[in-house]
PDB file of C-alpha atoms in Angstrom:
ATOM      1  CA  UNK A  64      43.770 -24.893  16.739  1.00  0.00           C
ATOM      2  CA  UNK A  65      41.621 -26.584  19.361  1.00  0.00           C
ATOM      3  CA  UNK A  66      37.918 -26.261  20.070  1.00  0.00           C
ATOM      4  CA  UNK A  67      36.251 -27.193  23.351  1.00  0.00           C
ATOM      5  CA  UNK A  68      34.136 -30.308  23.205  1.00  0.00           C
ATOM      6  CA  UNK A  69      35.786 -31.968  20.208  1.00  0.00           C
ATOM      7  CA  UNK A  70      39.179 -32.950  18.901  1.00  0.00           C
ATOM      8  CA  UNK A  71      40.510 -30.559  16.326  1.00  0.00           C
ATOM      9  CA  UNK A  72      43.476 -29.751  14.160  1.00  0.00           C
ATOM     10  CA  UNK A  73      46.769 -28.025  14.910  1.00  0.00           C
ATOM     11  CA  UNK A  74      49.160 -26.352  12.484  1.00  0.00           C
ATOM     12  CA  UNK A  75      52.387 -24.797  13.639  1.00  0.00           C
ATOM     13  CA  UNK A  76      54.850 -22.987  11.467  1.00  0.00           C
ATOM     14  CA  UNK A  77      57.986 -21.009  12.016  1.00  0.00           C
ATOM     15  CA  UNK A  78      61.732 -21.147  11.930  1.00  0.00           C
ATOM     16  CA  UNK A  79      63.783 -23.693  13.850  1.00  0.00           C
ATOM     17  CA  UNK A  80      67.217 -22.699  15.127  1.00  0.00           C
ATOM     18  CA  UNK A  81      68.509 -26.284  15.053  1.00  0.00           C
ATOM     19  CA  UNK A  82      67.573 -26.622  11.366  1.00  0.00           C
ATOM     20  CA  UNK A  83      69.137 -23.246  10.630  1.00  0.00           C
ATOM     21  CA  UNK A  84      72.330 -24.214  12.471  1.00  0.00           C
ATOM     22  CA  UNK A  85      72.658 -27.391  10.394  1.00  0.00           C
ATOM     23  CA  UNK A  86      72.228 -25.406   7.162  1.00  0.00           C
ATOM     24  CA  UNK A  87      74.681 -22.763   8.382  1.00  0.00           C
ATOM     25  CA  UNK A  88      77.300 -25.451   9.103  1.00  0.00           C
ATOM     26  CA  UNK A  89      76.653 -27.024   5.691  1.00  0.00           C
ATOM     27  CA  UNK A  90      77.107 -23.724   3.851  1.00  0.00           C
ATOM     28  CA  UNK A  91      79.947 -22.273   5.944  1.00  0.00           C
ATOM     29  CA  UNK A  92      82.018 -25.414   5.528  1.00  0.00           C
ATOM     30  CA  UNK A  93      80.872 -25.777   1.883  1.00  0.00           C
ATOM     31  CA  UNK A  94      79.984 -29.404   2.504  1.00  0.00           C
ATOM     32  CA  UNK A  95      79.115 -31.457  -0.551  1.00  0.00           C
ATOM     33  CA  UNK A  96      76.012 -33.154   0.803  1.00  0.00           C
ATOM     34  CA  UNK A  97      72.695 -33.863  -0.816  1.00  0.00           C
ATOM     35  CA  UNK A  98      69.900 -32.832   1.485  1.00  0.00           C
ATOM     36  CA  UNK A  99      66.534 -34.469   1.310  1.00  0.00           C
ATOM     37  CA  UNK A 100      64.768 -32.393   0.198  1.00  0.00           C
ATOM     38  CA  UNK A 101      67.311 -30.627  -1.953  1.00  0.00           C
ATOM     39  CA  UNK A 102      67.771 -27.252  -0.315  1.00  0.00           C
ATOM     40  CA  UNK A 103      69.607 -24.356  -1.948  1.00  0.00           C
ATOM     41  CA  UNK A 104      72.066 -22.200  -0.024  1.00  0.00           C
ATOM     42  CA  UNK A 105      71.149 -19.848   2.775  1.00  0.00           C
ATOM     43  CA  UNK A 106      69.633 -16.468   1.988  1.00  0.00           C
ATOM     44  CA  UNK A 107      71.625 -14.356   2.561  1.00  0.00           C
ATOM     45  CA  UNK A 108      74.576 -16.546   1.737  1.00  0.00           C
ATOM     46  CA  UNK A 109      77.519 -17.013   4.080  1.00  0.00           C
ATOM     47  CA  UNK A 110      81.249 -16.973   3.345  1.00  0.00           C
ATOM     48  CA  UNK A 111      83.116 -20.259   3.388  1.00  0.00           C
ATOM     49  CA  UNK A 112      85.169 -20.586   6.568  1.00  0.00           C
ATOM     50  CA  UNK A 113      86.882 -23.718   7.803  1.00  0.00           C
ATOM     51  CA  UNK A 114      88.050 -23.150  11.381  1.00  0.00           C
ATOM     52  CA  UNK A 115      91.255 -24.818  12.587  1.00  0.00           C
ATOM     53  CA  UNK A 116      90.589 -28.306  13.910  1.00  0.00           C
ATOM     54  CA  UNK A 117      87.501 -28.881  11.738  1.00  0.00           C
ATOM     55  CA  UNK A 118      87.755 -31.787   9.305  1.00  0.00           C
ATOM     56  CA  UNK A 119      85.506 -30.917   6.338  1.00  0.00           C
ATOM     57  CA  UNK A 120      85.607 -34.391   4.791  1.00  0.00           C
ATOM     58  CA  UNK A 121      84.650 -36.089   8.051  1.00  0.00           C
ATOM     59  CA  UNK A 122      81.944 -33.470   8.719  1.00  0.00           C
ATOM     60  CA  UNK A 123      80.491 -34.125   5.259  1.00  0.00           C
ATOM     61  CA  UNK A 124      80.371 -37.876   5.998  1.00  0.00           C
ATOM     62  CA  UNK A 125      78.535 -37.265   9.276  1.00  0.00           C
ATOM     63  CA  UNK A 126      76.215 -34.513   8.076  1.00  0.00           C
ATOM     64  CA  UNK A 127      73.367 -36.536   6.505  1.00  0.00           C
ATOM     65  CA  UNK A 128      72.862 -38.611   9.640  1.00  0.00           C
ATOM     66  CA  UNK A 129      72.881 -35.433  11.686  1.00  0.00           C
ATOM     67  CA  UNK A 130      70.418 -33.827   9.270  1.00  0.00           C
ATOM     68  CA  UNK A 131      68.027 -36.747   9.847  1.00  0.00           C
ATOM     69  CA  UNK A 132      68.278 -36.158  13.620  1.00  0.00           C
ATOM     70  CA  UNK A 133      67.720 -32.428  13.089  1.00  0.00           C
ATOM     71  CA  UNK A 134      64.572 -33.029  11.028  1.00  0.00           C
ATOM     72  CA  UNK A 135      63.220 -35.527  13.560  1.00  0.00           C
ATOM     73  CA  UNK A 136      63.731 -32.911  16.256  1.00  0.00           C
ATOM     74  CA  UNK A 137      62.011 -30.179  14.202  1.00  0.00           C
ATOM     75  CA  UNK A 138      59.088 -32.460  13.403  1.00  0.00           C
ATOM     76  CA  UNK A 139      58.566 -33.393  17.034  1.00  0.00           C
ATOM     77  CA  UNK A 140      59.008 -29.792  18.236  1.00  0.00           C
ATOM     78  CA  UNK A 141      60.817 -30.987  21.332  1.00  0.00           C
ATOM     79  CA  UNK A 142      62.015 -28.235  23.663  1.00  0.00           C
ATOM     80  CA  UNK A 143      65.165 -30.004  24.887  1.00  0.00           C
ATOM     81  CA  UNK A 144      67.785 -32.398  23.604  1.00  0.00           C
ATOM     82  CA  UNK A 145      68.633 -30.424  20.483  1.00  0.00           C
ATOM     83  CA  UNK A 146      70.810 -32.230  17.939  1.00  0.00           C
ATOM     84  CA  UNK A 147      72.907 -29.028  17.765  1.00  0.00           C
ATOM     85  CA  UNK A 148      73.878 -29.299  21.453  1.00  0.00           C
ATOM     86  CA  UNK A 149      77.590 -30.271  21.494  1.00  0.00           C
ATOM     87  CA  UNK A 150      77.074 -32.274  24.671  1.00  0.00           C
ATOM     88  CA  UNK A 151      73.997 -34.033  23.293  1.00  0.00           C
ATOM     89  CA  UNK A 152      73.783 -37.560  21.976  1.00  0.00           C
ATOM     90  CA  UNK A 153      73.525 -36.618  18.295  1.00  0.00           C
ATOM     91  CA  UNK A 154      76.882 -34.817  18.221  1.00  0.00           C
ATOM     92  CA  UNK A 155      78.613 -37.178  20.656  1.00  0.00           C
ATOM     93  CA  UNK A 156      78.602 -39.832  17.933  1.00  0.00           C
ATOM     94  CA  UNK A 157      79.684 -37.302  15.272  1.00  0.00           C
ATOM     95  CA  UNK A 158      82.997 -35.840  16.438  1.00  0.00           C
ATOM     96  CA  UNK A 159      83.755 -33.863  13.261  1.00  0.00           C
ATOM     97  CA  UNK A 160      80.376 -32.115  13.365  1.00  0.00           C
ATOM     98  CA  UNK A 161      80.723 -31.604  17.100  1.00  0.00           C
ATOM     99  CA  UNK A 162      84.000 -29.756  16.447  1.00  0.00           C
ATOM    100  CA  UNK A 163      82.289 -27.708  13.711  1.00  0.00           C
ATOM    101  CA  UNK A 164      79.367 -26.780  15.965  1.00  0.00           C
ATOM    102  CA  UNK A 165      81.741 -25.809  18.775  1.00  0.00           C
ATOM    103  CA  UNK A 166      83.737 -23.632  16.360  1.00  0.00           C
ATOM    104  CA  UNK A 167      80.800 -22.138  14.433  1.00  0.00           C
ATOM    105  CA  UNK A 168      77.874 -22.315  16.863  1.00  0.00           C
ATOM    106  CA  UNK A 169      78.143 -18.682  17.971  1.00  0.00           C
ATOM    107  CA  UNK A 170      78.319 -17.498  14.341  1.00  0.00           C
ATOM    108  CA  UNK A 171      75.290 -19.660  13.498  1.00  0.00           C
ATOM    109  CA  UNK A 172      73.317 -18.154  16.385  1.00  0.00           C
ATOM    110  CA  UNK A 173      74.333 -14.643  15.315  1.00  0.00           C
ATOM    111  CA  UNK A 174      73.244 -15.373  11.732  1.00  0.00           C
ATOM    112  CA  UNK A 175      69.936 -16.717  13.003  1.00  0.00           C
ATOM    113  CA  UNK A 176      69.357 -13.647  15.171  1.00  0.00           C
ATOM    114  CA  UNK A 177      70.353 -11.162  12.482  1.00  0.00           C
ATOM    115  CA  UNK A 178      68.729 -12.624   9.365  1.00  0.00           C
ATOM    116  CA  UNK A 179      66.118 -15.227  10.238  1.00  0.00           C
ATOM    117  CA  UNK A 180      62.608 -14.169  11.110  1.00  0.00           C
ATOM    118  CA  UNK A 181      59.284 -15.733  10.349  1.00  0.00           C
ATOM    119  CA  UNK A 182      57.999 -13.835   7.336  1.00  0.00           C
ATOM    120  CA  UNK A 183      54.365 -13.656   8.273  1.00  0.00           C
ATOM    121  CA  UNK A 184      51.238 -15.599   8.880  1.00  0.00           C
ATOM    122  CA  UNK A 185      49.887 -18.256   6.575  1.00  0.00           C
ATOM    123  CA  UNK A 186      46.131 -18.238   5.939  1.00  0.00           C
ATOM    124  CA  UNK A 187      45.801 -21.454   7.941  1.00  0.00           C
ATOM    125  CA  UNK A 188      42.336 -20.905   9.409  1.00  0.00           C
ATOM    126  CA  UNK A 189      40.977 -19.696   6.086  1.00  0.00           C
ATOM    127  CA  UNK A 190      42.375 -22.714   4.246  1.00  0.00           C
ATOM    128  CA  UNK A 191      41.009 -25.196   6.806  1.00  0.00           C
ATOM    129  CA  UNK A 192      37.562 -23.542   6.761  1.00  0.00           C
ATOM    130  CA  UNK A 193      37.594 -23.677   2.945  1.00  0.00           C
ATOM    131  CA  UNK A 194      38.407 -27.387   2.994  1.00  0.00           C
ATOM    132  CA  UNK A 195      35.656 -27.986   5.565  1.00  0.00           C
ATOM    133  CA  UNK A 196      33.207 -26.057   3.376  1.00  0.00           C
ATOM    134  CA  UNK A 197      34.052 -28.190   0.337  1.00  0.00           C
ATOM    135  CA  UNK A 198      33.814 -31.391   2.399  1.00  0.00           C
ATOM    136  CA  UNK A 199      30.618 -30.350   4.167  1.00  0.00           C
ATOM    137  CA  UNK A 200      32.073 -31.462   7.519  1.00  0.00           C
ATOM    138  CA  UNK A 201      34.811 -30.677  10.001  1.00  0.00           C
ATOM    139  CA  UNK A 202      38.267 -31.922   9.081  1.00  0.00           C
ATOM    140  CA  UNK A 203      39.527 -34.913  11.025  1.00  0.00           C
ATOM    141  CA  UNK A 204      41.921 -34.029  13.845  1.00  0.00           C
ATOM    142  CA  UNK A 205      45.483 -33.619  12.599  1.00  0.00           C
ATOM    143  CA  UNK A 206      48.771 -32.014  13.555  1.00  0.00           C
ATOM    144  CA  UNK A 207      50.935 -30.364  10.884  1.00  0.00           C
ATOM    145  CA  UNK A 208      54.380 -28.806  11.342  1.00  0.00           C
ATOM    146  CA  UNK A 209      55.699 -26.386   8.717  1.00  0.00           C
ATOM    147  CA  UNK A 210      59.389 -25.605   9.192  1.00  0.00           C
ATOM    148  CA  UNK A 211      60.493 -22.377   7.525  1.00  0.00           C
ATOM    149  CA  UNK A 212      64.030 -22.394   6.166  1.00  0.00           C
ATOM    150  CA  UNK A 213      65.971 -19.272   5.139  1.00  0.00           C
ATOM    151  CA  UNK A 214      67.177 -20.579   1.785  1.00  0.00           C
ATOM    152  CA  UNK A 215      67.249 -19.160  -1.705  1.00  0.00           C
ATOM    153  CA  UNK A 216      64.449 -20.029  -4.066  1.00  0.00           C
ATOM    154  CA  UNK A 217      61.022 -21.599  -3.772  1.00  0.00           C
ATOM    155  CA  UNK A 218      60.843 -24.711  -1.614  1.00  0.00           C
ATOM    156  CA  UNK A 219      57.757 -26.622  -0.420  1.00  0.00           C
ATOM    157  CA  UNK A 220      58.598 -30.214   0.391  1.00  0.00           C
ATOM    158  CA  UNK A 221      56.477 -32.652   2.321  1.00  0.00           C
ATOM    159  CA  UNK A 222      58.921 -34.597   4.459  1.00  0.00           C
ATOM    160  CA  UNK A 223      56.300 -36.827   6.082  1.00  0.00           C
ATOM    161  CA  UNK A 224      52.521 -36.843   6.055  1.00  0.00           C
ATOM    162  CA  UNK A 225      52.537 -34.168   8.784  1.00  0.00           C
ATOM    163  CA  UNK A 226      55.817 -32.267   8.249  1.00  0.00           C
ATOM    164  CA  UNK A 227      56.615 -29.744   5.523  1.00  0.00           C
ATOM    165  CA  UNK A 228      59.813 -27.805   4.896  1.00  0.00           C
ATOM    166  CA  UNK A 229      59.227 -24.511   3.110  1.00  0.00           C
ATOM    167  CA  UNK A 230      61.421 -21.616   2.133  1.00  0.00           C
ATOM    168  CA  UNK A 231      60.487 -18.252   3.502  1.00  0.00           C
ATOM    169  CA  UNK A 232      60.254 -16.928  -0.073  1.00  0.00           C
ATOM    170  CA  UNK A 233      57.627 -19.558  -0.865  1.00  0.00           C
ATOM    171  CA  UNK A 234      55.593 -18.852   2.258  1.00  0.00           C
ATOM    172  CA  UNK A 235      55.285 -15.109   1.617  1.00  0.00           C
ATOM    173  CA  UNK A 236      53.745 -15.765  -1.811  1.00  0.00           C
ATOM    174  CA  UNK A 237      50.051 -16.518  -1.159  1.00  0.00           C
ATOM    175  CA  UNK A 238      49.498 -17.620  -4.765  1.00  0.00           C
ATOM    176  CA  UNK A 239      51.854 -20.527  -4.035  1.00  0.00           C
ATOM    177  CA  UNK A 240      51.562 -21.129  -0.299  1.00  0.00           C
ATOM    178  CA  UNK A 241      47.760 -21.209   0.024  1.00  0.00           C
ATOM    179  CA  UNK A 242      47.223 -23.901  -2.687  1.00  0.00           C
ATOM    180  CA  UNK A 243      50.144 -25.952  -1.334  1.00  0.00           C
ATOM    181  CA  UNK A 244      48.761 -25.756   2.195  1.00  0.00           C
ATOM    182  CA  UNK A 245      45.265 -26.612   0.923  1.00  0.00           C
ATOM    183  CA  UNK A 246      46.586 -29.774  -0.758  1.00  0.00           C
ATOM    184  CA  UNK A 247      48.223 -30.944   2.471  1.00  0.00           C
ATOM    185  CA  UNK A 248      45.140 -30.134   4.583  1.00  0.00           C
ATOM    186  CA  UNK A 249      42.865 -31.947   2.110  1.00  0.00           C
ATOM    187  CA  UNK A 250      45.045 -35.045   2.334  1.00  0.00           C
ATOM    188  CA  UNK A 251      44.818 -34.962   6.140  1.00  0.00           C
ATOM    189  CA  UNK A 252      41.119 -34.017   6.325  1.00  0.00           C
TER     190      UNK A 252
END
């Protein structure tokens, strides 16, 4: 949010198709990779399918580096140059994942369209005003990105000082999401 005459804060939250595509590839190929943060399977889950020409072992070796690119992209909220673009730099250096994205990209987009929607608004303004009331001053200017992921279970993980990954189930529970958001805002205030 921005106010005329002074610098202010900005919080954005929502789903990210590139993040969802990476998780879809992980789950569809049943890759044994340890995400940071640890993220459970997609909700709803997807069947395991290994298309012809896709090397699961090689894709698993490449996946964590790709995941880092995906998170950097989500954090920066860049409109172009998606790490899930088969002709982009991120997949050019990862041929096994490039083959997987080419084979499964349409299914990932269909999954995203069918099942992934932002589950509602967070009480962002209310939380920031509450922190300002406790501090007795405006919060310092900050920018926070909350990336919603369609995974099973309750997830709220601070990836960097200004980037959080949260499951949609966590975000729709105000008894969990409001205190978690407050803690992050207080640390940035």
